[in-house]
Coordinates of C-alpha atoms in Angstrom, one line a residue:
Chain A
M1 CA 26.3 -17.6 -22.1
K2 CA 23.4 -21.5 -20.8
V3 CA 21.5 -19.2 -17.8
T4 CA 19.6 -21.6 -15.8
I5 CA 16.3 -19.4 -14.0
I6 CA 15.0 -21.6 -10.8
G7 CA 11.6 -20.0 -9.9
T8 CA 10.3 -17.7 -12.3
G9 CA 8.0 -15.4 -10.8
L10 CA 8.6 -11.7 -10.8
M11 CA 12.5 -12.2 -9.9
G12 CA 13.8 -14.6 -12.3
C13 CA 11.3 -13.8 -15.0
S14 CA 12.4 -9.9 -14.7
L15 CA 15.7 -11.3 -14.9
G16 CA 15.4 -13.8 -17.9
M17 CA 13.7 -10.7 -20.0
A18 CA 16.4 -8.9 -19.2
L19 CA 19.4 -11.9 -19.5
K20 CA 17.7 -12.6 -23.0
K21 CA 18.3 -9.0 -24.3
N22 CA 21.6 -8.9 -23.5
G23 CA 21.8 -12.5 -25.2
H24 CA 21.9 -15.0 -23.5
H25 CA 19.9 -18.2 -23.9
V26 CA 17.9 -18.5 -20.4
T27 CA 15.9 -22.0 -19.6
G28 CA 13.8 -22.0 -16.8
V29 CA 13.4 -24.5 -13.7
D30 CA 9.6 -24.0 -11.7
Q31 CA 7.3 -27.2 -10.0
N32 CA 4.3 -25.0 -11.1
P33 CA 4.1 -25.5 -14.5
V34 CA 1.2 -22.6 -15.4
H35 CA 4.1 -20.2 -14.1
L36 CA 6.3 -22.3 -17.1
E37 CA 4.0 -21.6 -19.4
K38 CA 3.3 -17.4 -18.5
A39 CA 7.1 -17.6 -18.4
L40 CA 7.0 -18.4 -22.3
F41 CA 4.1 -16.4 -22.7
I42 CA 5.2 -12.9 -21.4
G43 CA 9.6 -13.6 -22.8
G44 CA 11.2 -14.4 -19.5
I45 CA 12.6 -17.8 -20.6
D46 CA 13.9 -19.2 -23.6
D47 CA 11.9 -22.8 -22.8
Y48 CA 12.1 -25.1 -19.9
K49 CA 14.3 -28.8 -18.4
E50 CA 13.6 -30.3 -15.5
F51 CA 15.9 -29.6 -12.4
D52 CA 19.0 -32.4 -13.0
D53 CA 19.2 -31.3 -16.9
A54 CA 19.0 -27.9 -16.8
V55 CA 21.6 -27.8 -14.3
K56 CA 24.1 -29.6 -15.7
E57 CA 23.9 -28.1 -18.7
A58 CA 24.1 -24.9 -17.3
S59 CA 26.9 -21.9 -17.1
L60 CA 25.7 -19.6 -14.6
V61 CA 22.5 -20.9 -12.6
V62 CA 20.1 -18.2 -10.4
L63 CA 17.8 -19.3 -8.0
C64 CA 15.8 -17.1 -7.6
V65 CA 13.1 -19.2 -4.9
P66 CA 12.1 -17.4 -1.5
V67 CA 14.9 -18.4 1.0
D68 CA 13.9 -21.0 2.9
A69 CA 14.0 -22.9 -0.7
V70 CA 16.9 -21.4 -1.8
K71 CA 18.9 -23.2 1.4
N72 CA 16.7 -26.4 0.3
L73 CA 18.1 -25.7 -3.8
L74 CA 21.2 -24.7 -3.3
L75 CA 23.3 -27.7 -1.5
P76 CA 21.3 -29.9 -4.7
V77 CA 22.6 -27.6 -7.2
L78 CA 26.2 -27.3 -5.9
D79 CA 26.5 -30.9 -6.1
I80 CA 25.7 -31.7 -9.9
L81 CA 26.8 -28.4 -11.2
S82 CA 29.3 -28.6 -14.2
P83 CA 33.2 -27.8 -13.6
G84 CA 33.7 -23.6 -13.7
A85 CA 30.1 -23.2 -13.8
V86 CA 28.7 -20.8 -11.2
V87 CA 25.1 -20.8 -8.9
M88 CA 23.7 -17.7 -7.8
D89 CA 21.1 -17.1 -5.2
M90 CA 19.2 -13.9 -4.9
G91 CA 17.4 -14.1 -1.5
S92 CA 16.9 -11.4 1.0
T93 CA 18.9 -12.0 3.8
K94 CA 22.1 -14.3 3.8
A95 CA 24.3 -15.1 6.8
E96 CA 22.0 -18.9 7.1
I97 CA 22.6 -19.7 3.4
C98 CA 25.9 -18.4 3.0
S99 CA 26.6 -21.4 6.3
A100 CA 24.8 -24.1 4.2
A101 CA 26.6 -23.5 1.6
N102 CA 30.7 -23.2 3.5
N103 CA 31.4 -26.6 4.0
H104 CA 30.4 -27.2 0.1
P105 CA 33.8 -29.1 -1.1
K106 CA 31.8 -26.0 -4.5
R107 CA 31.7 -23.1 -2.0
E108 CA 34.0 -21.6 -5.0
Q109 CA 31.5 -22.1 -7.3
Y110 CA 28.4 -20.3 -5.1
V111 CA 28.2 -16.7 -6.0
A112 CA 25.7 -15.3 -2.7
V113 CA 23.3 -12.1 -4.1
H114 CA 21.3 -10.1 -2.7
P115 CA 19.3 -7.5 -6.0
M116 CA 17.7 -4.4 -4.7
A117 CA 14.8 -4.0 -6.9
G118 CA 12.2 -6.1 -5.5
V119 CA 8.3 -5.0 -5.4
E120 CA 5.1 -5.3 -3.8
H121 CA 3.5 -7.5 -6.6
S122 CA 4.7 -11.2 -7.5
G123 CA 4.6 -13.5 -9.8
P124 CA 5.7 -14.2 -13.5
M125 CA 2.7 -11.5 -15.1
A126 CA 4.5 -8.3 -12.6
A127 CA 7.6 -8.9 -14.4
H128 CA 9.3 -6.5 -15.9
V129 CA 13.3 -6.3 -17.9
D130 CA 14.3 -3.0 -16.6
L131 CA 13.5 -4.3 -13.0
Y132 CA 17.1 -4.2 -11.8
F133 CA 18.4 -1.6 -14.1
Q134 CA 20.5 0.6 -12.3
A135 CA 19.5 -0.6 -8.8
R136 CA 22.6 -1.5 -6.3
V137 CA 23.1 -4.7 -5.7
I138 CA 25.2 -7.0 -2.9
I139 CA 27.5 -9.7 -3.3
C140 CA 28.2 -10.9 0.4
D141 CA 31.3 -12.6 1.9
A142 CA 32.6 -12.2 -1.7
Q143 CA 36.7 -14.0 -0.7
K144 CA 34.4 -17.5 -0.1
S145 CA 33.4 -17.3 -4.7
S146 CA 36.5 -17.7 -6.6
T147 CA 37.5 -14.9 -8.5
P148 CA 36.8 -16.7 -12.5
S149 CA 33.0 -17.1 -10.2
L150 CA 32.9 -13.6 -8.8
N151 CA 34.0 -12.4 -12.3
I152 CA 30.8 -14.2 -14.1
V153 CA 28.2 -13.3 -11.3
L154 CA 29.9 -9.3 -12.2
E155 CA 29.7 -10.0 -15.7
I156 CA 25.9 -10.4 -16.0
L157 CA 25.0 -8.2 -13.4
Q158 CA 26.9 -5.2 -14.2
E159 CA 25.5 -6.2 -18.5
I160 CA 22.3 -5.7 -16.5
R161 CA 22.9 -1.9 -15.4
M162 CA 23.4 -2.9 -11.1
K163 CA 25.3 -1.2 -8.9
V164 CA 27.4 -3.4 -6.8
I165 CA 28.6 -3.9 -3.5
F166 CA 30.5 -5.9 -0.9
M167 CA 29.5 -6.8 2.4
D168 CA 29.6 -9.7 5.4
S169 CA 26.6 -11.6 5.1
E170 CA 26.2 -10.8 9.0
D171 CA 26.3 -7.1 8.3
H172 CA 24.2 -7.6 5.5
D173 CA 21.3 -8.9 7.5
R174 CA 21.7 -6.7 9.8
Q175 CA 21.6 -3.7 8.3
L176 CA 18.8 -5.0 6.2
A177 CA 16.7 -6.0 9.4
L178 CA 16.8 -2.4 9.7
V179 CA 16.5 -0.9 6.2
S180 CA 13.7 -3.8 4.3
H181 CA 12.5 -5.8 7.1
L182 CA 11.7 -4.2 9.7
P183 CA 9.3 -1.7 7.3
Q184 CA 8.0 -4.8 6.0
F185 CA 7.6 -6.3 9.5
I186 CA 5.1 -2.6 10.1
A187 CA 3.5 -2.6 6.8
Y188 CA 1.8 -6.1 8.0
A189 CA 1.2 -5.0 11.7
L190 CA -0.6 -1.5 9.8
A191 CA -2.3 -3.4 6.8
S192 CA -3.7 -6.3 9.2
L193 CA -5.1 -4.4 12.6
N194 CA -9.1 -5.7 13.3
D195 CA -10.1 -2.2 13.0
F196 CA -9.8 -2.1 9.9
S197 CA -12.8 -4.3 10.1
S198 CA -14.8 -3.4 12.7
E199 CA -17.7 -1.6 12.1
D200 CA -17.0 1.9 14.5
N201 CA -14.3 2.2 11.1
K202 CA -16.8 1.1 7.8
D203 CA -15.9 3.8 6.1
W204 CA -11.8 3.9 6.3
V205 CA -11.7 3.0 2.6
Q206 CA -13.5 5.8 1.2
L207 CA -11.1 7.8 3.7
G208 CA -7.7 6.4 3.4
G209 CA -5.1 9.1 1.8
G210 CA -2.1 9.3 -0.3
G211 CA -0.6 8.7 3.1
L212 CA -1.9 5.3 4.3
Q213 CA -1.6 3.7 1.1
S214 CA 2.1 4.0 1.1
S215 CA 2.4 3.0 4.7
I216 CA 0.6 0.1 4.1
R217 CA 2.1 -0.1 0.6
L218 CA 4.2 -3.3 1.3
G219 CA 1.3 -5.2 3.3
K220 CA 0.5 -6.1 0.0
S221 CA 3.8 -8.4 -0.8
A222 CA 3.9 -12.0 -0.4
A223 CA 3.6 -14.1 3.0
E224 CA 5.6 -17.2 0.9
M225 CA 8.4 -14.7 0.5
W226 CA 8.3 -12.7 3.7
I227 CA 7.7 -15.3 5.9
P228 CA 10.6 -17.8 5.7
I229 CA 13.2 -14.6 5.2
F230 CA 11.5 -13.3 8.9
D231 CA 12.0 -16.7 10.1
Q232 CA 16.2 -16.2 8.5
N233 CA 16.5 -13.0 9.6
K234 CA 15.0 -12.9 13.3
G235 CA 17.5 -12.3 15.8
H236 CA 18.1 -9.2 13.9
L237 CA 14.2 -8.1 13.1
I238 CA 13.3 -8.7 16.9
E239 CA 15.8 -7.0 18.4
Y240 CA 14.8 -3.6 15.8
I241 CA 11.2 -4.8 16.5
D242 CA 12.3 -4.2 19.6
K243 CA 13.9 -0.7 19.8
Y244 CA 11.1 0.7 17.3
M245 CA 8.4 -0.5 20.6
A246 CA 10.7 1.4 22.6
K247 CA 10.3 4.2 20.4
L248 CA 6.9 4.3 20.0
S249 CA 6.2 4.2 23.6
D250 CA 8.8 7.2 24.1
L251 CA 6.8 8.9 20.8
K252 CA 3.3 7.9 23.1
I253 CA 4.2 9.2 26.4
M254 CA 5.2 12.1 24.7
V255 CA 1.9 13.0 22.7
Q256 CA -0.2 12.4 26.6
N257 CA 2.0 14.1 28.8
N258 CA 2.0 17.4 25.8
Q259 CA 6.0 17.2 25.1
H260 CA 6.2 19.6 22.2
I261 CA 9.9 20.0 22.7
E262 CA 10.6 16.2 22.8
M263 CA 8.0 15.3 20.1
N264 CA 9.6 18.5 17.9
D265 CA 13.1 16.8 18.2
N266 CA 12.3 13.3 17.0
I267 CA 10.0 14.8 14.1
K268 CA 13.2 17.2 13.0
T269 CA 14.7 13.6 12.8
A270 CA 12.7 11.8 10.8
N271 CA 12.2 15.0 8.5
T272 CA 16.4 15.0 8.2
N273 CA 16.5 10.5 7.5
Y274 CA 13.6 11.1 5.5
E275 CA 15.9 13.9 2.8
K276 CA 18.7 11.7 2.9
L277 CA 17.5 8.7 1.9
N278 CA 15.5 10.7 -1.1
Y279 CA 18.1 12.6 -1.9
R280 CA 20.1 9.6 -2.5
N281 CA 17.0 7.8 -4.5
N282 CA 16.8 11.2 -6.6
K283 CA 19.4 12.6 -7.4
P284 CA 20.9 13.2 -10.8
R285 CA 22.0 9.7 -12.1
P286 CA 25.1 9.7 -15.4
F287 CA 23.0 9.1 -18.3
V288 CA 24.4 6.5 -19.3
P289 CA 23.0 5.5 -24.0
D290 CA 21.2 2.3 -24.6
K291 CA 22.8 0.2 -26.8
G292 CA 19.8 -2.0 -27.6
A293 CA 20.6 -5.5 -27.0
S294 CA 24.4 -5.0 -27.4
R295 CA 25.9 -5.9 -23.9
V296 CA 26.7 -2.4 -21.9
F297 CA 28.8 -2.2 -18.9
Y298 CA 27.6 0.5 -15.8
S299 CA 29.4 0.4 -12.7
Chain B
M1 CA -16.2 35.9 -4.6
K2 CA -14.0 37.9 -2.2
V3 CA -12.3 35.1 -0.4
T4 CA -9.8 36.0 2.4
I5 CA -6.8 33.2 3.1
I6 CA -5.3 33.0 5.9
G7 CA -2.5 31.3 5.7
T8 CA -0.5 31.2 3.1
G9 CA 1.6 27.9 3.1
L10 CA 1.2 24.3 0.5
M11 CA -2.8 24.1 1.7
G12 CA -3.8 27.7 1.0
C13 CA -1.7 28.3 -1.9
S14 CA -3.1 25.1 -3.4
L15 CA -6.3 26.7 -3.0
G16 CA -6.3 30.0 -3.8
M17 CA -4.3 29.2 -7.2
A18 CA -7.7 27.1 -8.1
L19 CA -10.1 29.5 -6.5
K20 CA -8.5 32.4 -9.0
K21 CA -8.4 30.1 -12.1
N22 CA -12.1 30.1 -11.0
G23 CA -12.3 33.9 -11.4
H24 CA -12.3 34.1 -7.7
H25 CA -10.5 37.9 -5.9
V26 CA -7.9 35.7 -3.3
T27 CA -6.9 37.8 -0.2
G28 CA -4.4 36.2 1.4
V29 CA -3.1 37.4 5.8
D30 CA 0.1 35.6 7.0
Q31 CA 1.9 36.7 9.9
N32 CA 5.1 36.2 8.3
P33 CA 5.7 38.4 5.5
V34 CA 7.9 36.4 3.7
H35 CA 5.4 33.6 2.8
L36 CA 3.1 36.4 1.5
E37 CA 5.2 37.6 -1.1
K38 CA 6.0 33.5 -1.9
A39 CA 2.6 33.2 -2.1
L40 CA 1.3 36.4 -4.6
F41 CA 5.0 35.4 -6.9
I42 CA 3.6 32.0 -8.1
G43 CA -0.5 33.3 -8.1
G44 CA -1.9 31.8 -5.1
I45 CA -3.0 34.9 -4.0
D46 CA -4.4 38.8 -5.8
D47 CA -2.7 40.6 -2.8
Y48 CA -2.2 40.4 0.8
K49 CA -4.1 42.7 4.7
E50 CA -4.0 43.0 7.8
F51 CA -6.2 40.3 9.4
D52 CA -9.5 42.2 10.6
D53 CA -9.7 44.4 7.0
A54 CA -9.4 41.3 5.3
V55 CA -11.8 38.6 7.2
K56 CA -14.3 42.7 7.2
E57 CA -14.9 42.2 3.6
A58 CA -14.6 38.5 2.4
S59 CA -18.1 37.1 1.6
L60 CA -15.6 33.8 2.3
V61 CA -13.2 33.0 5.0
V62 CA -10.5 30.2 4.5
L63 CA -8.7 28.7 8.1
C64 CA -5.6 26.8 6.2
V65 CA -3.5 26.8 9.7
P66 CA -1.9 24.5 11.7
V67 CA -5.1 22.8 14.0
D68 CA -4.0 24.7 17.3
A69 CA -4.0 27.9 15.4
V70 CA -7.7 27.0 13.7
K71 CA -8.5 26.7 16.6
N72 CA -7.6 30.3 18.4
L73 CA -8.3 32.1 15.4
L74 CA -11.7 30.8 14.9
L75 CA -13.7 32.9 17.1
P76 CA -11.8 36.2 16.3
V77 CA -13.3 35.5 12.9
L78 CA -16.8 34.7 13.7
D79 CA -16.5 37.7 16.4
I80 CA -15.5 40.6 12.7
L81 CA -17.2 38.3 10.0
S82 CA -20.0 40.4 7.7
P83 CA -23.5 39.1 8.0
G84 CA -23.7 36.6 5.1
A85 CA -20.0 35.7 5.2
V86 CA -19.1 32.3 5.9
V87 CA -15.9 30.9 8.1
M88 CA -14.8 27.3 6.7
D89 CA -10.9 25.8 8.3
M90 CA -9.6 22.8 6.5
G91 CA -7.8 21.7 9.7
S92 CA -7.4 17.5 9.8
T93 CA -9.4 17.3 13.2
K94 CA -12.3 18.0 13.7
A95 CA -14.1 17.4 17.9
E96 CA -12.5 19.8 19.3
I97 CA -13.0 23.0 16.5
C98 CA -16.1 22.5 16.3
S99 CA -16.6 22.3 20.1
A100 CA -15.3 25.9 20.8
A101 CA -17.0 27.8 17.9
N102 CA -20.5 25.4 19.4
N103 CA -21.9 28.4 21.5
H104 CA -20.4 31.3 19.4
P105 CA -23.6 33.6 19.0
K106 CA -22.7 33.4 15.2
R107 CA -22.0 29.5 14.3
E108 CA -23.7 29.1 11.7
Q109 CA -21.6 31.5 9.3
Y110 CA -18.7 28.2 10.5
V111 CA -18.1 25.1 8.9
A112 CA -16.4 22.3 9.8
V113 CA -14.3 21.5 6.8
H114 CA -11.9 18.8 6.2
P115 CA -9.1 18.7 2.5
M116 CA -8.5 14.6 1.9
A117 CA -5.3 16.5 0.0
G118 CA -2.0 16.8 2.2
V119 CA 1.3 16.1 0.3
E120 CA 4.6 15.9 3.4
H121 CA 5.6 19.2 1.5
S122 CA 5.1 22.7 3.3
G123 CA 4.9 26.5 2.5
P124 CA 3.8 28.5 -0.6
M125 CA 6.1 27.1 -3.1
A126 CA 5.5 23.4 -3.0
A127 CA 1.3 24.9 -3.5
H128 CA -0.4 23.2 -6.4
V129 CA -3.5 24.4 -8.7
D130 CA -4.4 20.3 -8.8
L131 CA -3.4 19.4 -4.9
Y132 CA -7.4 19.4 -4.5
F133 CA -8.8 17.9 -7.6
Q134 CA -10.9 14.6 -7.5
A135 CA -9.7 15.0 -3.6
R136 CA -12.5 13.7 -0.8
V137 CA -13.4 16.3 0.8
I138 CA -15.5 16.1 4.4
I139 CA -17.8 18.9 6.2
C140 CA -18.3 17.8 9.7
D141 CA -21.6 18.5 11.4
A142 CA -22.9 20.2 8.6
Q143 CA -26.1 21.0 10.7
K144 CA -25.0 23.0 12.6
S145 CA -24.2 25.6 9.5
S146 CA -26.9 27.3 8.2
T147 CA -28.0 26.7 4.6
P148 CA -26.7 29.5 2.9
S149 CA -23.4 28.8 4.3
L150 CA -23.7 25.6 3.7
N151 CA -24.4 26.5 -0.2
I152 CA -21.4 28.2 -0.2
V153 CA -19.1 26.3 0.7
L154 CA -20.4 23.7 -1.3
E155 CA -20.2 26.1 -4.4
I156 CA -16.6 26.4 -3.8
L157 CA -15.8 22.7 -3.4
Q158 CA -17.5 21.4 -6.0
E159 CA -16.0 24.2 -8.3
I160 CA -12.4 22.9 -7.6
R161 CA -14.0 19.0 -8.0
M162 CA -13.5 18.1 -4.7
K163 CA -16.2 15.4 -3.3
V164 CA -18.1 16.0 -0.5
I165 CA -18.4 14.1 2.6
F166 CA -20.3 14.6 5.6
M167 CA -19.4 13.2 8.6
D168 CA -20.3 13.7 13.0
S169 CA -17.0 15.7 14.1
E170 CA -17.0 12.5 16.6
D171 CA -17.2 9.7 14.1
H172 CA -14.4 12.2 11.9
D173 CA -11.8 12.1 14.1
R174 CA -11.5 8.9 15.8
Q175 CA -12.3 7.2 11.5
L176 CA -9.1 9.9 10.4
A177 CA -7.0 8.7 14.1
L178 CA -6.9 5.3 11.9
V179 CA -6.4 5.7 8.6
S180 CA -4.5 9.4 8.8
H181 CA -2.6 10.1 12.6
L182 CA -1.6 7.0 13.3
P183 CA -0.1 6.1 10.2
Q184 CA 1.7 9.7 10.2
F185 CA 2.8 8.9 13.9
I186 CA 4.3 5.6 13.1
A187 CA 6.1 6.8 9.7
Y188 CA 7.9 9.3 12.4
A189 CA 8.9 6.5 14.6
L190 CA 10.1 4.3 12.1
A191 CA 12.5 7.1 10.7
S192 CA 13.3 8.6 14.1
L193 CA 14.7 5.7 15.3
N194 CA 18.0 6.3 16.5
D195 CA 19.8 3.3 14.2
F196 CA 19.9 5.3 11.6
S197 CA 22.5 7.4 13.2
S198 CA 24.4 4.0 14.0
E199 CA 28.0 3.1 13.0
D200 CA 26.4 -0.3 13.2
N201 CA 24.3 1.1 10.5
K202 CA 26.3 3.5 8.3
D203 CA 25.8 1.7 4.9
W204 CA 21.8 2.4 5.7
V205 CA 20.8 5.7 3.4
Q206 CA 22.9 3.1 0.4
L207 CA 21.3 0.6 1.0
G208 CA 17.4 1.7 1.9
G209 CA 15.7 1.0 -1.2
G210 CA 11.7 1.7 -2.5
G211 CA 9.9 0.6 0.3
L212 CA 12.0 1.9 2.9
Q213 CA 11.2 5.0 0.9
S214 CA 7.1 4.3 1.1
S215 CA 7.7 3.6 4.7
I216 CA 9.0 6.5 5.9
R217 CA 7.7 9.4 3.5
L218 CA 4.9 10.4 5.8
G219 CA 8.4 10.9 7.9
K220 CA 8.8 14.2 6.7
S221 CA 6.2 15.8 6.9
A222 CA 6.3 19.1 9.6
A223 CA 6.0 19.2 12.7
E224 CA 4.4 22.1 13.1
M225 CA 1.2 21.2 11.5
W226 CA 1.2 17.7 13.2
I227 CA 1.9 17.7 16.7
P228 CA -0.8 20.2 16.9
I229 CA -3.4 17.4 15.5
F230 CA -1.8 14.7 18.1
D231 CA -2.6 16.4 20.7
Q232 CA -6.6 17.4 19.5
N233 CA -6.8 14.3 18.4
K234 CA -4.6 12.6 21.6
G235 CA -7.4 10.4 23.2
H236 CA -8.4 8.4 19.6
L237 CA -5.0 7.8 18.3
I238 CA -3.9 6.3 21.8
E239 CA -5.9 4.4 21.3
Y240 CA -4.7 3.2 18.0
I241 CA -1.4 3.3 19.8
D242 CA -2.0 0.9 21.7
K243 CA -3.9 -1.6 19.9
Y244 CA -1.1 -1.4 16.5
M245 CA 1.4 -1.9 19.5
A246 CA -0.7 -5.3 20.7
K247 CA -0.6 -6.3 17.0
L248 CA 3.4 -5.7 16.6
S249 CA 3.5 -7.5 20.1
D250 CA 1.2 -10.5 19.0
L251 CA 3.7 -10.7 14.7
K252 CA 7.2 -11.0 16.9
I253 CA 5.7 -13.7 19.0
M254 CA 4.5 -15.8 16.2
V255 CA 8.3 -14.9 14.1
Q256 CA 9.9 -16.2 17.8
N257 CA 8.1 -19.0 17.7
N258 CA 7.4 -19.8 14.2
Q259 CA 3.9 -19.8 14.6
H260 CA 3.8 -19.8 9.7
I261 CA 0.1 -20.8 9.7
E262 CA -1.4 -17.2 12.2
M263 CA 1.1 -15.4 10.8
N264 CA 0.5 -16.5 6.9
D265 CA -3.0 -15.3 8.1
N266 CA -2.1 -11.8 9.6
I267 CA -0.7 -11.5 5.9
K268 CA -3.9 -12.2 4.1
T269 CA -5.6 -10.0 6.2
A270 CA -2.6 -6.7 4.8
N271 CA -2.8 -8.2 1.4
T272 CA -6.7 -7.6 1.0
N273 CA -6.7 -4.6 3.0
Y274 CA -4.0 -3.2 0.4
E275 CA -6.0 -4.9 -2.1
K276 CA -9.5 -2.8 -1.2
L277 CA -7.7 1.0 -0.3
N278 CA -6.1 -0.3 -4.2
Y279 CA -9.3 -0.3 -5.6
R280 CA -10.9 2.3 -4.5
N281 CA -7.6 4.7 -5.2
N282 CA -7.3 3.7 -8.9
K283 CA -10.1 2.1 -10.2
P284 CA -11.2 4.2 -13.0
R285 CA -13.0 8.4 -13.1
P286 CA -15.8 9.4 -15.5
F287 CA -14.3 11.4 -18.0
V288 CA -15.3 15.2 -17.0
P289 CA -14.1 17.7 -20.0
D290 CA -12.8 20.6 -18.3
K291 CA -13.3 24.7 -19.4
G292 CA -10.7 25.7 -19.0
A293 CA -11.5 29.5 -17.0
S294 CA -15.0 28.6 -16.7
R295 CA -16.8 27.0 -13.3
V296 CA -17.1 23.0 -13.7
F297 CA -20.0 21.3 -11.4
Y298 CA -18.4 17.9 -10.4
S299 CA -19.9 15.4 -7.9

């Protein structure tokens, strides 16, 4: 299949590597020529072209750009997309993007996709052929895409062994605000505290251990990616920020007043929630033999 | 050397394993007989005894219990400690514990120690011989311990290849509130949000990825250990909770008002702080040949 990847950063190049391994031809599009050369160098794309040519020739166009750029590019792509071809995006927010596409006459040729496979790094040089391997991927508002469009996307996603989930785009954005956008926001808040620059805490780098490191790991993520996500999911995000701040206030009062029983109850809930997530992420997975460059389906 | 470890959980048994490897005799004390049997089984101690006998016979007593228990046990240990012997604790707070010991006639035989080597697990079965390897360890208020006492503790800590730092106990508690106790507190707050139990977010375990997992990793830590730390470092902790909540409010307003430039500035600070910590934690370390069970000094 001829695939055009728009945006040759970490997500785009990792996808390109996996698709090339499965025998597809991958063309890159990027406004940054340095990214395109790096993408070629690491094998994330086969070649690169201008936007119009690359879109018109493709059977599948994948938007691997920040969600504000997805919103700007999706309709121009649909405008010139060939009959029978499909465009999918890889954005972390879905409601605003789907809503922007809903009135386009070629809406059926768009599939809204969110792969749950980000890392805190960015750029083509951070790409990895196995970034998506066995990760979950959400397809939103599938009933608005045509069956042939869905099948093209499903084939690709299952080839690279992602595990597909269907969701409504509004439900997606609300739940992702809790499990992804809020943790990102609070890591930025912690890691940007002015106290890390104060003379009082001049030893913080020396003293900070693994606990601090995992707490601010997401603080490394790029502003270009996350500011548009916060923008597009503002409503749900702010609702959860408020709930989180209310919880911080409650726990702070428990510390102030030595309310050990109430504190203990909250910590037990935290222990349990961690275990639930940890169990799911680490439970044994079925063994799937690797067939190299041949197409392997996995569900 | 005859070492008595009071508290045979993760910290105590990991220390016991490392000391036994270096040829010391390790006696365990614990009010929980199941912990003592497990500690024997995994090789964290050589034998176990009652409190009085174990303390009187020891050249070094190590308190590996939660910081409220350290405060309760330190004076009784000093009362019956043999001449020339030393007691050290392993607590994460230092000012209140040091202050409790300061008027004891045998204060010079106490060394206040904080190894920066915790993990989110607990109990003897989670112990590991290398838990302390190349980790930092803080000795507080060293001028209040006698030189022979300090030398016994330094010998032990350097044998297990910890990197020693001296600090004032007040300074320790303030800086640790920022780099350790605040991150722990906010992980508990996130992981105990009621929203994880609501029908609206019933898919959260399925949707939560590596980002959520690292954000709530500390949420697994035991209440028995952390409630007393929050208690003893309440003043500094609450100061940083307030600053953190102020930062959350500021960032929330930036999201609400589309203040992208201000948000970008904060995220760049977060990126930089993450890199500083990551660089220190991952920089190349000098190669030190392992001499097996012989005593290896490392500084």
